[in-house]
mmCIF file of C-alpha atoms in Angstrom:
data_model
loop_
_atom_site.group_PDB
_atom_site.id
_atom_site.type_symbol
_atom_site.label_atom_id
_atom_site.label_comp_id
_atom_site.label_asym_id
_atom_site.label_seq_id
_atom_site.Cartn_x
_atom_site.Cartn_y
_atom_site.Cartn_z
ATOM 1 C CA UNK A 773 80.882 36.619 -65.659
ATOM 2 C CA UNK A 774 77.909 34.662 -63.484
ATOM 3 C CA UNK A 775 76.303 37.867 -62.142
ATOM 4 C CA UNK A 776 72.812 36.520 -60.789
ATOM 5 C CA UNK A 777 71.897 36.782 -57.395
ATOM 6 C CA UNK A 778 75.063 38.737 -56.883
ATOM 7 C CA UNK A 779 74.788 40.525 -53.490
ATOM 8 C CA UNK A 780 75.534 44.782 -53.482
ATOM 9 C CA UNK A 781 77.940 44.103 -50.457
ATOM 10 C CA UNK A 782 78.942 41.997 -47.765
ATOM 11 C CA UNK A 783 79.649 42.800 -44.050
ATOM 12 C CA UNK A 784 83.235 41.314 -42.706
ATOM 13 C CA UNK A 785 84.525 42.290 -39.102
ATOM 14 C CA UNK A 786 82.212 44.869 -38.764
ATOM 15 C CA UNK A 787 82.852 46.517 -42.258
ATOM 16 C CA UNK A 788 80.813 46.523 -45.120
ATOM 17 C CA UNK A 789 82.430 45.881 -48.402
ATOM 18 C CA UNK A 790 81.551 46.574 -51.518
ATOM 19 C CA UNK A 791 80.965 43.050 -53.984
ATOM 20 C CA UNK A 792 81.886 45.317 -56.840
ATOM 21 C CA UNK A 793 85.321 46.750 -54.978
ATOM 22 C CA UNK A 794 85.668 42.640 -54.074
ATOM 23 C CA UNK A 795 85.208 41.505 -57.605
ATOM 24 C CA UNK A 796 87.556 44.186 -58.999
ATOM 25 C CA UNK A 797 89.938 43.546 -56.479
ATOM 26 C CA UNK A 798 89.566 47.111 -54.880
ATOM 27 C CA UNK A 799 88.898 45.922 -51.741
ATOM 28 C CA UNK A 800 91.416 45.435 -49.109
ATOM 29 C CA UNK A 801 91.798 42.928 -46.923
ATOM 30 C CA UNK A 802 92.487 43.382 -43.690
ATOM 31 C CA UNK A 803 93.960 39.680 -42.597
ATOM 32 C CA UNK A 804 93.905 36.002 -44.357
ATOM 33 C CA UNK A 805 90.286 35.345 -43.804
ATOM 34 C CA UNK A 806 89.214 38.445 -45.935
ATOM 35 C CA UNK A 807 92.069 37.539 -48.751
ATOM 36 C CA UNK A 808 90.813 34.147 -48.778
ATOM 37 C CA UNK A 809 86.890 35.458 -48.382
ATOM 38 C CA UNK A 810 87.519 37.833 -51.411
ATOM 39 C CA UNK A 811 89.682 35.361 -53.592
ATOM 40 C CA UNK A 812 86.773 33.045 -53.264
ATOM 41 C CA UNK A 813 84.017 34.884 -54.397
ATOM 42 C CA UNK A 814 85.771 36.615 -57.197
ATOM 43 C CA UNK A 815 85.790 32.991 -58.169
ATOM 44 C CA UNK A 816 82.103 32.242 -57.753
ATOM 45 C CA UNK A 817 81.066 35.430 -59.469
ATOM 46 C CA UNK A 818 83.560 34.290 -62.436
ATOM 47 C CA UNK A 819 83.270 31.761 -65.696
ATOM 48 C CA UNK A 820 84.617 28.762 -63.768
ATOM 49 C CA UNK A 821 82.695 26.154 -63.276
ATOM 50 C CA UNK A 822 85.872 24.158 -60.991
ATOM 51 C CA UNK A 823 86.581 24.446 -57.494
ATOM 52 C CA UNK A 824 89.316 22.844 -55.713
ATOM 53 C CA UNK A 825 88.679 21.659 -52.131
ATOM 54 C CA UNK A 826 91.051 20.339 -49.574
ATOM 55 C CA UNK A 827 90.261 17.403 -47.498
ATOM 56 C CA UNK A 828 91.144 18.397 -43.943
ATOM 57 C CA UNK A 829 93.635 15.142 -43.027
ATOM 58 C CA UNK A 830 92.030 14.249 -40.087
ATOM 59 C CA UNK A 831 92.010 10.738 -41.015
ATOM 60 C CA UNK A 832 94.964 10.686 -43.642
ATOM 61 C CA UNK A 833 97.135 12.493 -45.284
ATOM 62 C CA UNK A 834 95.194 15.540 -46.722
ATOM 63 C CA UNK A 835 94.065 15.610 -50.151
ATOM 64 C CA UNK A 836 92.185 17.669 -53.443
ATOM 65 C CA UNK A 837 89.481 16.900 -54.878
ATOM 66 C CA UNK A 838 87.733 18.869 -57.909
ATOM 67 C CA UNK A 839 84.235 19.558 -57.937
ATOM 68 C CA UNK A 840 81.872 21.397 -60.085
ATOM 69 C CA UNK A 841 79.851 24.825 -59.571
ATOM 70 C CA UNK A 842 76.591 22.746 -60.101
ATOM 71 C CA UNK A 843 77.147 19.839 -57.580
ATOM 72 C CA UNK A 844 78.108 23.230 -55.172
ATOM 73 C CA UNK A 845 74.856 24.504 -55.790
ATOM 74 C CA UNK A 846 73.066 21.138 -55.331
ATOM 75 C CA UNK A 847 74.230 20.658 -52.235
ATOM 76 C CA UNK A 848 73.569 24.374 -50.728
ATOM 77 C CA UNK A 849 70.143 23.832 -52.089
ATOM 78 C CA UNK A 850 69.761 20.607 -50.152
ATOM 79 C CA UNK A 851 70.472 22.311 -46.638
ATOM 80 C CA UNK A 852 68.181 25.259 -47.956
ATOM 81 C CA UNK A 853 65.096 22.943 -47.758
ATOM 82 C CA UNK A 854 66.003 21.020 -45.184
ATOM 83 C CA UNK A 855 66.469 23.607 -43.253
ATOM 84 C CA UNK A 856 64.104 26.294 -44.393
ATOM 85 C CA UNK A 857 66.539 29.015 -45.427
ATOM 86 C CA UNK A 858 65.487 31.881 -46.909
ATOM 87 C CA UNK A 859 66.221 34.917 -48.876
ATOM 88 C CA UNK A 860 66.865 37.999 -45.851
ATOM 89 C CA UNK A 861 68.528 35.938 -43.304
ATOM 90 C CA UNK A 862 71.321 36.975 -41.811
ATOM 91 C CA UNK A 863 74.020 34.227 -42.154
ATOM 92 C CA UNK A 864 77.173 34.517 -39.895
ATOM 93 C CA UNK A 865 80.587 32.998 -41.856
ATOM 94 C CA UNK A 866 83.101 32.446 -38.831
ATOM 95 C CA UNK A 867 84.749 29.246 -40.668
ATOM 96 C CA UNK A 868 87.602 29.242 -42.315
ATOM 97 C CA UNK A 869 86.892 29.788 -45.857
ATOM 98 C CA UNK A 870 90.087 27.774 -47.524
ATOM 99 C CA UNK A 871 88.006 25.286 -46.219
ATOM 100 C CA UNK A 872 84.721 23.570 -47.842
ATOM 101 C CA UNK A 873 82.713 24.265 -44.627
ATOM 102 C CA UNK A 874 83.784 27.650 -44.796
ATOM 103 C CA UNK A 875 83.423 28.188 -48.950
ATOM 104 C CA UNK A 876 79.872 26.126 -48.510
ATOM 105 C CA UNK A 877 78.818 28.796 -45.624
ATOM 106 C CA UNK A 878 79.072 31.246 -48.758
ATOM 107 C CA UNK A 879 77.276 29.382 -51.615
ATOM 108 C CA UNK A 880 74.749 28.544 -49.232
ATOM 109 C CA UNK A 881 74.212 32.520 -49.171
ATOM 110 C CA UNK A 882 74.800 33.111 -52.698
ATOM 111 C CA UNK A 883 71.965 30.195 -53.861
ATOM 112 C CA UNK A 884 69.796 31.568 -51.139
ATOM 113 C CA UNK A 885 70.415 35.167 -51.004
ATOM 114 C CA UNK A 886 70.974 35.534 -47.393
ATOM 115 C CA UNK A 887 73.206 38.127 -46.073
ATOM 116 C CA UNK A 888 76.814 37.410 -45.167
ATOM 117 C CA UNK A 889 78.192 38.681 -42.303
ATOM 118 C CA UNK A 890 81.665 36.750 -42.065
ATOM 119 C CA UNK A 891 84.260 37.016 -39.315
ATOM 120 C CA UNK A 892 87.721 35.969 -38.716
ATOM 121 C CA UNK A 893 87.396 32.329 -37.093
ATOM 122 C CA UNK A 894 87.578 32.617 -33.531
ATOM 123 C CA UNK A 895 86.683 30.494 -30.169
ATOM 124 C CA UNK A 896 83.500 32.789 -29.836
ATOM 125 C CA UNK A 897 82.455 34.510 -32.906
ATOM 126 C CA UNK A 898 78.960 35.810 -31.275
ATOM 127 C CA UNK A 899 81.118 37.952 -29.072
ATOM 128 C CA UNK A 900 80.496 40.575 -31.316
ATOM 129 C CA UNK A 901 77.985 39.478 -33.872
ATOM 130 C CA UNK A 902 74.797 38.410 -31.479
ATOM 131 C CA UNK A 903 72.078 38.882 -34.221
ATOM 132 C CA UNK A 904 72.023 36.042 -37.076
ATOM 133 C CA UNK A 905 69.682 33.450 -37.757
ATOM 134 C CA UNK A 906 71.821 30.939 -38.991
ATOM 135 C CA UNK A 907 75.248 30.166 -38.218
ATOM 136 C CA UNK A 908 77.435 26.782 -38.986
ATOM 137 C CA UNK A 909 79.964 26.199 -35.933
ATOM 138 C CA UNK A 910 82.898 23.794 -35.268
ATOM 139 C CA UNK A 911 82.563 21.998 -31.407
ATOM 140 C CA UNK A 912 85.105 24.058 -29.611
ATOM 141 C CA UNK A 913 83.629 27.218 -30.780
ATOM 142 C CA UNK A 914 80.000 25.863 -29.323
ATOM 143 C CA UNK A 915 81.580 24.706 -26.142
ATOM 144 C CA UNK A 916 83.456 28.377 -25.941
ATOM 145 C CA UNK A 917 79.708 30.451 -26.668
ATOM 146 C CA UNK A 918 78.162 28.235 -23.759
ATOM 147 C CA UNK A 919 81.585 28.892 -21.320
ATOM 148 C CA UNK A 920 81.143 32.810 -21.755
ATOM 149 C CA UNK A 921 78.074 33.959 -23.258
ATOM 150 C CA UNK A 922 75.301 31.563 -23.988
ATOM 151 C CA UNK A 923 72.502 34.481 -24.187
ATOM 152 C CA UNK A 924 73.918 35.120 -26.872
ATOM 153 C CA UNK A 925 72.756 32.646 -29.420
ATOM 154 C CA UNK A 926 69.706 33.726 -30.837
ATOM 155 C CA UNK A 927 66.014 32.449 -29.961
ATOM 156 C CA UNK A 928 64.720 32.070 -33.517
ATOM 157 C CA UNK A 929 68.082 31.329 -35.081
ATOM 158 C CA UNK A 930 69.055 27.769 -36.612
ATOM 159 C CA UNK A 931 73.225 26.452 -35.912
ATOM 160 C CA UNK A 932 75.048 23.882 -37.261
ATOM 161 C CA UNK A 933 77.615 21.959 -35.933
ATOM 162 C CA UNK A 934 80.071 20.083 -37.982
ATOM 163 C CA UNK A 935 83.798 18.982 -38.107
ATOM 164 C CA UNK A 936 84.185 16.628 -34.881
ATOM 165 C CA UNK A 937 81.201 15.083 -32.691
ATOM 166 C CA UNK A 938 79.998 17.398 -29.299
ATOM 167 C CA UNK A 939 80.811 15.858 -26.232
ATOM 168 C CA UNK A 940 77.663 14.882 -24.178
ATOM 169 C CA UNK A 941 78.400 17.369 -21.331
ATOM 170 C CA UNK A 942 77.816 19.821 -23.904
ATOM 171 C CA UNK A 943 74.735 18.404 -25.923
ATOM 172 C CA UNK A 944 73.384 18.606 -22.619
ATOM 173 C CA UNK A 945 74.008 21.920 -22.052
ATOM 174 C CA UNK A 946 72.446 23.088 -25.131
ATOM 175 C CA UNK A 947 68.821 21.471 -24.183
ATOM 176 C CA UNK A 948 67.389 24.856 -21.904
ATOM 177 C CA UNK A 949 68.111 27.178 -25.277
ATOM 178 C CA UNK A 950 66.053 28.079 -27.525
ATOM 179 C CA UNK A 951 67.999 28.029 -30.294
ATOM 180 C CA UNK A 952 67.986 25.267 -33.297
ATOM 181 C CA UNK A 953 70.802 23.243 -32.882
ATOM 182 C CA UNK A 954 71.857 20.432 -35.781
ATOM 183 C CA UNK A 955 74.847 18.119 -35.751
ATOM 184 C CA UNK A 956 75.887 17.327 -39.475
ATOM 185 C CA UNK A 957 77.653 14.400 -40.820
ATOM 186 C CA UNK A 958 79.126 14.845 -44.309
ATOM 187 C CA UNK A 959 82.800 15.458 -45.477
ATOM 188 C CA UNK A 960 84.999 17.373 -48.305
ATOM 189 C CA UNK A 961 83.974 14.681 -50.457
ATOM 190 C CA UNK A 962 80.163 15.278 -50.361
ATOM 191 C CA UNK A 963 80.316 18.984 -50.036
ATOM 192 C CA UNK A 964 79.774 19.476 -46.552
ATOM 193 C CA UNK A 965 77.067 18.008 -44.728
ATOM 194 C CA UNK A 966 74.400 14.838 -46.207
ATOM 195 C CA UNK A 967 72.446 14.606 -42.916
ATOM 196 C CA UNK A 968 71.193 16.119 -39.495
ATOM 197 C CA UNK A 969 70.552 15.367 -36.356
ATOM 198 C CA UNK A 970 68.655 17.445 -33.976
ATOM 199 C CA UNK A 971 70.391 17.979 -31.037
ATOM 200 C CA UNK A 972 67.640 20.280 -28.866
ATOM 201 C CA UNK A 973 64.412 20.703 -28.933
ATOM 202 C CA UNK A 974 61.144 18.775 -29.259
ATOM 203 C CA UNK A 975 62.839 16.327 -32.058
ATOM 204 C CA UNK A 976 65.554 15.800 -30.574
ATOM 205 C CA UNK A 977 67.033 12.692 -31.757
ATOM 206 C CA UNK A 978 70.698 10.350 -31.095
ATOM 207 C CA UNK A 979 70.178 9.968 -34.703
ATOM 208 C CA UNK A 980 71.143 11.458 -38.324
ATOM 209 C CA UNK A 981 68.269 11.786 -40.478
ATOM 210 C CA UNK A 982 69.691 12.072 -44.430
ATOM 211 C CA UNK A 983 69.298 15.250 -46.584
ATOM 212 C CA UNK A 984 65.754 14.937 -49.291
ATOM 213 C CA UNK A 985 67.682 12.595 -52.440
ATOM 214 C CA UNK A 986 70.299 11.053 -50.486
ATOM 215 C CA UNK A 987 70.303 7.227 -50.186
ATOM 216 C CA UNK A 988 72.582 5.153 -47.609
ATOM 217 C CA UNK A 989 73.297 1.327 -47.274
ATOM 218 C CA UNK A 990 75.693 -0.028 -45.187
ATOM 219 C CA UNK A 991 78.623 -2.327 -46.698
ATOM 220 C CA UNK A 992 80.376 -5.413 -45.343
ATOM 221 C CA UNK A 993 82.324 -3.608 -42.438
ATOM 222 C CA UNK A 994 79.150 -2.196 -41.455
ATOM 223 C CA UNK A 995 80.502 1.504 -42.772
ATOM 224 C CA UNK A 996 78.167 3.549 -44.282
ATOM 225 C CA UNK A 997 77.858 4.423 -48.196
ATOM 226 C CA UNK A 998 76.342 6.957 -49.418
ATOM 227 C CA UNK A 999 74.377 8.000 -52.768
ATOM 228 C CA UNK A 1000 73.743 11.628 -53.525
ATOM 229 C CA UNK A 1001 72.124 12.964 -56.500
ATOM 230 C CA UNK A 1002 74.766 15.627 -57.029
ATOM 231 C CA UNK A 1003 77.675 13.026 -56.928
ATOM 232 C CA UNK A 1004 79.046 10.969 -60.426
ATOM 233 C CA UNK A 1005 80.330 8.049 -57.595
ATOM 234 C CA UNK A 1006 79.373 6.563 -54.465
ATOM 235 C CA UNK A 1007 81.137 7.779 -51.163
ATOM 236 C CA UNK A 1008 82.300 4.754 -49.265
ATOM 237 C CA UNK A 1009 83.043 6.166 -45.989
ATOM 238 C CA UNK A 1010 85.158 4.729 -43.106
ATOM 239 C CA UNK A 1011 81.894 5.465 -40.445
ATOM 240 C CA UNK A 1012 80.603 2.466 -38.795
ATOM 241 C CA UNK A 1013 76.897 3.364 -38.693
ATOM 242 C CA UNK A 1014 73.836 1.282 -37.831
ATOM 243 C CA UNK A 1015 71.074 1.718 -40.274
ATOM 244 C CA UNK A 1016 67.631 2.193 -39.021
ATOM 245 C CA UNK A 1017 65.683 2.509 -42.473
ATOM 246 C CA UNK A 1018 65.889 4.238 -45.795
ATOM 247 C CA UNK A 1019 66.624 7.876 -44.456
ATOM 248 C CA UNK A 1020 67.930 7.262 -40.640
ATOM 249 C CA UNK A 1021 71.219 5.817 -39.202
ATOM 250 C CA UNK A 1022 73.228 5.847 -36.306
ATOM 251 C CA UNK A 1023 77.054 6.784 -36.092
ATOM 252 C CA UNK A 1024 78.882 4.387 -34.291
ATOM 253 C CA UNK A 1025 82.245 5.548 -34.700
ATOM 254 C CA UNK A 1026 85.370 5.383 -37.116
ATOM 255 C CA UNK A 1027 86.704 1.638 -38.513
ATOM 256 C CA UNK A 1028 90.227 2.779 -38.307
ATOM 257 C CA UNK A 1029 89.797 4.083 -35.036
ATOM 258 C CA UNK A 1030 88.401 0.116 -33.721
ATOM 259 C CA UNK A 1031 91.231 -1.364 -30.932
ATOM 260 C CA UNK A 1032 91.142 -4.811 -30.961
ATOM 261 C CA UNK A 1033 92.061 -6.048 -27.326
ATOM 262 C CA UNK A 1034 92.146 -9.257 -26.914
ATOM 263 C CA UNK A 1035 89.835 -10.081 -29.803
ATOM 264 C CA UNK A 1036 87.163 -7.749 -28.023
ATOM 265 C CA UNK A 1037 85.969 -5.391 -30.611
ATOM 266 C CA UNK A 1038 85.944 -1.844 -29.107
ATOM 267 C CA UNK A 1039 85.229 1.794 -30.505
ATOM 268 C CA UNK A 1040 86.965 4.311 -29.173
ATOM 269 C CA UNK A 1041 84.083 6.903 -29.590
ATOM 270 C CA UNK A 1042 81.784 5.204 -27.426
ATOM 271 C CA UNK A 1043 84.205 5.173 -24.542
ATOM 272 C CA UNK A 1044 84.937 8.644 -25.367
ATOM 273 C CA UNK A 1045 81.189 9.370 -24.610
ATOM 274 C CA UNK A 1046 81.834 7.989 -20.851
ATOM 275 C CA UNK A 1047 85.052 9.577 -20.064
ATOM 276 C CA UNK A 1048 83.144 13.514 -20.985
ATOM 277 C CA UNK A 1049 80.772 12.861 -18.681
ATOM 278 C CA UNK A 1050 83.249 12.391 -16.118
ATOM 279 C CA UNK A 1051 85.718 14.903 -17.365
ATOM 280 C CA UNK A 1052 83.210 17.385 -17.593
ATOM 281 C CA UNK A 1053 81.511 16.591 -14.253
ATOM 282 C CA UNK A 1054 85.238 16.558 -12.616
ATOM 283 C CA UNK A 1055 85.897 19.694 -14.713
ATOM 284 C CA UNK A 1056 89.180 18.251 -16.270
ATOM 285 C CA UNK A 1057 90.396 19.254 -19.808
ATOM 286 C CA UNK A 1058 87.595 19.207 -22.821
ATOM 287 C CA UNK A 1059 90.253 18.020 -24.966
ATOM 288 C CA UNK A 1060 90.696 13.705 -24.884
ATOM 289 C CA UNK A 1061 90.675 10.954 -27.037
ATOM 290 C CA UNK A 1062 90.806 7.267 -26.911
ATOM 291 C CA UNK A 1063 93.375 4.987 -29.011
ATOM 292 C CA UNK A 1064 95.030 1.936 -29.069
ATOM 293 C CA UNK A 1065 98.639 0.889 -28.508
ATOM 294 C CA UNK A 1066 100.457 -1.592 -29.110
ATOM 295 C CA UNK A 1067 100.418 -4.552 -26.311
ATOM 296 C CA UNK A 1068 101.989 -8.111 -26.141
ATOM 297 C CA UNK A 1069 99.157 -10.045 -24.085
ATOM 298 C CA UNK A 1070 96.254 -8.030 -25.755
ATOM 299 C CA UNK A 1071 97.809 -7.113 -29.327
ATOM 300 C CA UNK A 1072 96.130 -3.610 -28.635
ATOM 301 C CA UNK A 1073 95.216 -2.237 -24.988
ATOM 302 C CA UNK A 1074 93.105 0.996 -25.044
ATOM 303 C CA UNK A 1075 94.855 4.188 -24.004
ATOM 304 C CA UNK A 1076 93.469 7.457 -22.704
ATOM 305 C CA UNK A 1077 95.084 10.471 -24.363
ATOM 306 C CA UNK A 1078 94.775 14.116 -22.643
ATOM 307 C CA UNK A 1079 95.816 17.358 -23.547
ATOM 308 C CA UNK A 1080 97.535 19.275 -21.217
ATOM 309 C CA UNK A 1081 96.173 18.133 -17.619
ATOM 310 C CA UNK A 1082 98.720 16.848 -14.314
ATOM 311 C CA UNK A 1083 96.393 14.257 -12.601
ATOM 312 C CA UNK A 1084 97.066 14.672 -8.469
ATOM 313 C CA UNK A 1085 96.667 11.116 -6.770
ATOM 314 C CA UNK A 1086 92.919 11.645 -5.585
ATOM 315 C CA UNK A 1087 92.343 13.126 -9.196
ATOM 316 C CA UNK A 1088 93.853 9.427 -10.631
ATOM 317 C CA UNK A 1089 92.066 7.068 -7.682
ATOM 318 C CA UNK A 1090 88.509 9.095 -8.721
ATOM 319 C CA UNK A 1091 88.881 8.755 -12.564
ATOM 320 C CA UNK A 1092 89.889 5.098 -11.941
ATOM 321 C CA UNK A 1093 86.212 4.466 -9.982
ATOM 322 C CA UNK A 1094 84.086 6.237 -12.127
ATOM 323 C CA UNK A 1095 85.340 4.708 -15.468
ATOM 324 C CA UNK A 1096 85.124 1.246 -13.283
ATOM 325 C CA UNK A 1097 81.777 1.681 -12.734
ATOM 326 C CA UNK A 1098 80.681 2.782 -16.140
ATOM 327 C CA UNK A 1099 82.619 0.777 -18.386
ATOM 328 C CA UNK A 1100 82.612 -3.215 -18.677
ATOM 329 C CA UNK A 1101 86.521 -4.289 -17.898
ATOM 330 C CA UNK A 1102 87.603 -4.599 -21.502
ATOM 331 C CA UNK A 1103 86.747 -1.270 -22.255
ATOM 332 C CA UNK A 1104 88.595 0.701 -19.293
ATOM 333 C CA UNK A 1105 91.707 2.582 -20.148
ATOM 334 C CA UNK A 1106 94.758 0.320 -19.334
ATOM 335 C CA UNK A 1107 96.933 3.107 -19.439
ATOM 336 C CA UNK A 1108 96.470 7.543 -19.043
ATOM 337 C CA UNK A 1109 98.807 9.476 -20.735
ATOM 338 C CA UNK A 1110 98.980 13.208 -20.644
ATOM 339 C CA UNK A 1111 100.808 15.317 -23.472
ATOM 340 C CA UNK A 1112 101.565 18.280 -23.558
ATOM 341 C CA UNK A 1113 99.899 19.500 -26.482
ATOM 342 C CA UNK A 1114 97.717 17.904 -29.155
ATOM 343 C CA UNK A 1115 98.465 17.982 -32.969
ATOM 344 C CA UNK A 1116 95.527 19.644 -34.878
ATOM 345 C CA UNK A 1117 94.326 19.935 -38.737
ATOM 346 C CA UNK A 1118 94.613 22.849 -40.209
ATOM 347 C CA UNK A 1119 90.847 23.209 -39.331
ATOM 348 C CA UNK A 1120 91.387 22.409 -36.208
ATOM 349 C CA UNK A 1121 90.653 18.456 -35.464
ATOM 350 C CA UNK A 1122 92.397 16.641 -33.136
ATOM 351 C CA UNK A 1123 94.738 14.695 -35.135
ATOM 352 C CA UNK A 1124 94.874 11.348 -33.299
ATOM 353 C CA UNK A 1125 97.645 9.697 -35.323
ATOM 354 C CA UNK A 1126 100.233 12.308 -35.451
ATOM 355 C CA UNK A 1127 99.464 12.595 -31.548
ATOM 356 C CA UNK A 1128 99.993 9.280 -30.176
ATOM 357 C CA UNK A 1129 103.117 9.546 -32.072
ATOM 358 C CA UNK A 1130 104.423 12.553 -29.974
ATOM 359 C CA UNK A 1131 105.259 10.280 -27.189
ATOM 360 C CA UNK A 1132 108.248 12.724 -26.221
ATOM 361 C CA UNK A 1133 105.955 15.029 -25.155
ATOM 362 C CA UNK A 1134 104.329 13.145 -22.440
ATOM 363 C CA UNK A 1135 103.621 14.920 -19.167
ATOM 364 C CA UNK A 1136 102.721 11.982 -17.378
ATOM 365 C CA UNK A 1137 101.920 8.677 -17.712
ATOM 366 C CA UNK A 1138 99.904 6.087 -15.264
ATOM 367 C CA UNK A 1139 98.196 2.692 -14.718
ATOM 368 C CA UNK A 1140 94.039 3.432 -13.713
ATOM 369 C CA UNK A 1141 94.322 1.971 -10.075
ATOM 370 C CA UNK A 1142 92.026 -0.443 -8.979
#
């Protein structure tokens, strides 16, 4: 058994556990998180040297992929100098630890010997765990901290937020904290995150900066590829980036995501950016996407897609002027359609594909009036 840097206990929902009672199974768990919590570091404090990880499926269908206790380990020591972790900090695990953001959470502890304080995933895990100084965090849990309690991120503490880009309503309401806020890009496939992007603060930037060792180059779609150290293969993503130099690039959105309308080029993401800052100005639902469908003069006409929201007439005549003004005519939503309910990952992405399928479960449906 691997028994360096092995940690006397942990605390989870409040409780401390004993590693010894985890590792010898003695300790009970009190709901899925915990089992899954336990079950993983019984493995890490074990002889294998494998871990299955599950890809989440937000772009496909979802997949496992083997990786090695080493290139775990490489990677948690990668975020621990980029972002100056150190042994004694109190590290809050609220993601879901089937999960490699979740599992990586806990390496990142182990390698570093901060202390874990994990909690059952929830829309705000600060309610009851205010004091940590670093935490990673998926969007809707961000946007839920700022709707209820934003005090309560920590001054001095450091937060990173991966799984799904913020909207820019809520960037922007992150900029009057003092609190360290990163985006991350990365995926299952490089073990977690590969790059940051400071979201607050004097360096703020719109741009990802890559982790010391990694290199990036852009191939012929313009989609980013990526070299780390820690890898036996290249990661050719599906990202359209731009590429500013050697260690800096811009994320433009996803290839399969591009609507071609009329032989106009457009991503999704970008008009996604628009329709927040009208949604959240308007205070309609936080929950949106952009897609194409299928259209016989265009090939593809672009689509809004929201969760849950009944548009009045003024709410439909407003929407229409603001995108109007704000978006160039080939970029405006032909079409609104409102569904009842989104389909998620099992980490809790907005599954586009699986959505625009659910057509049956359209609330409403209208043209963006001019």
């Amino acid at each position: 058994m691997i028994m360096e840097h092995v940690p006397t206990f942990i605390t989870v929902n409040g409780r401390k556990v004993s590693i010894k009672h985890i590792l010898e199974r003695d300790a009970v768990a009190h709901d899925s998180f915990e089992d899954h919590t336990f079950a993983f570091i019984r493995r890490w404090f074990s002889t294998d040297n494998t871990f299955t990880l599950q890809t989440s499926g937000s772009t496909g269908t979802p997949k496992k992929i083997t990786v090695t206790r080493d290139q775990m380990i490489a990677s948690a020591t990668m975020t621990q100098e980029a972002l100056g972790l150190r042994k004694g900090f109190r590290a809050l695990v609220c993601l879901d630890t089937r999960y490699v953001a979740g599992q990586m959470m806990l390496v990142r502890c182990f390698v570093t010997q901060m202390e874990i304080y994990a909690t059952t995933p929830v829309a705000n895990p600060l309610q009851n765990h205010p004091d940590f100084d670093f935490v990673a965090l998926v969007p809707y849990q961000v946007t839920a901290v700022l709707a209820s309690s934003p005090h309560t991120f920590p001054a001095t503490a450091i937060c990173i937020v991966g799984g799904a880009p913020l909207d820019p309503a809520t960037i922007k309401a992150l900029q009057p904290l003092s609190t360290t806020f990163y985006a991350t890009y990365g995926m299952t496939e490089t073990l977690s995150h590969i790059a940051l992007r400071k979201l607050n603060g004097k360096d703020v930037s719109t741009n990802f900066n890559v982790l010391p060792g990694i290199k990036i180059e852009a191939d012929s779609r313009q989609c980013l590829v990526i070299d780390a150290p820690y890898l036996t293969e290249q990661i050719i993503t599906n990202d359209i980036v731009e590429i500013l130099d050697q260690d800096t690039f811009r994320w433009l959105g996803r290839y399969d995501h591009v609507i071609n309308s009329g032989g106009v080029k457009i991503m999704p993401e970008e008009v996604e950016d628009v329709v927040g800052d009208f949604f959240s100005e308007l205070h309609y639902p936080e929950r949106y996407f952009i897609a194409g469908e299928p259209d016989e003069r265009l090939g593809e006409k672009v689509v809004l897609f929201v969760e849950g929201h009944i548009f009045s007439n003024e709410d439909q005549k407003t929407l229409s002027e603001k995108l109007r003004k704000s978006l160039p005519a080939y970029a405006i939503p032909k079409e609104v359609i409102v569904l009842d309910t989104f389909e998620t990952t099992q980490t809790g992405k907005i599954n586009r594909l699986r959505s625009v399928q659910n057509i049956d479960k359209t609330l409403q449906k209208f043209t963006l009036k001019k």
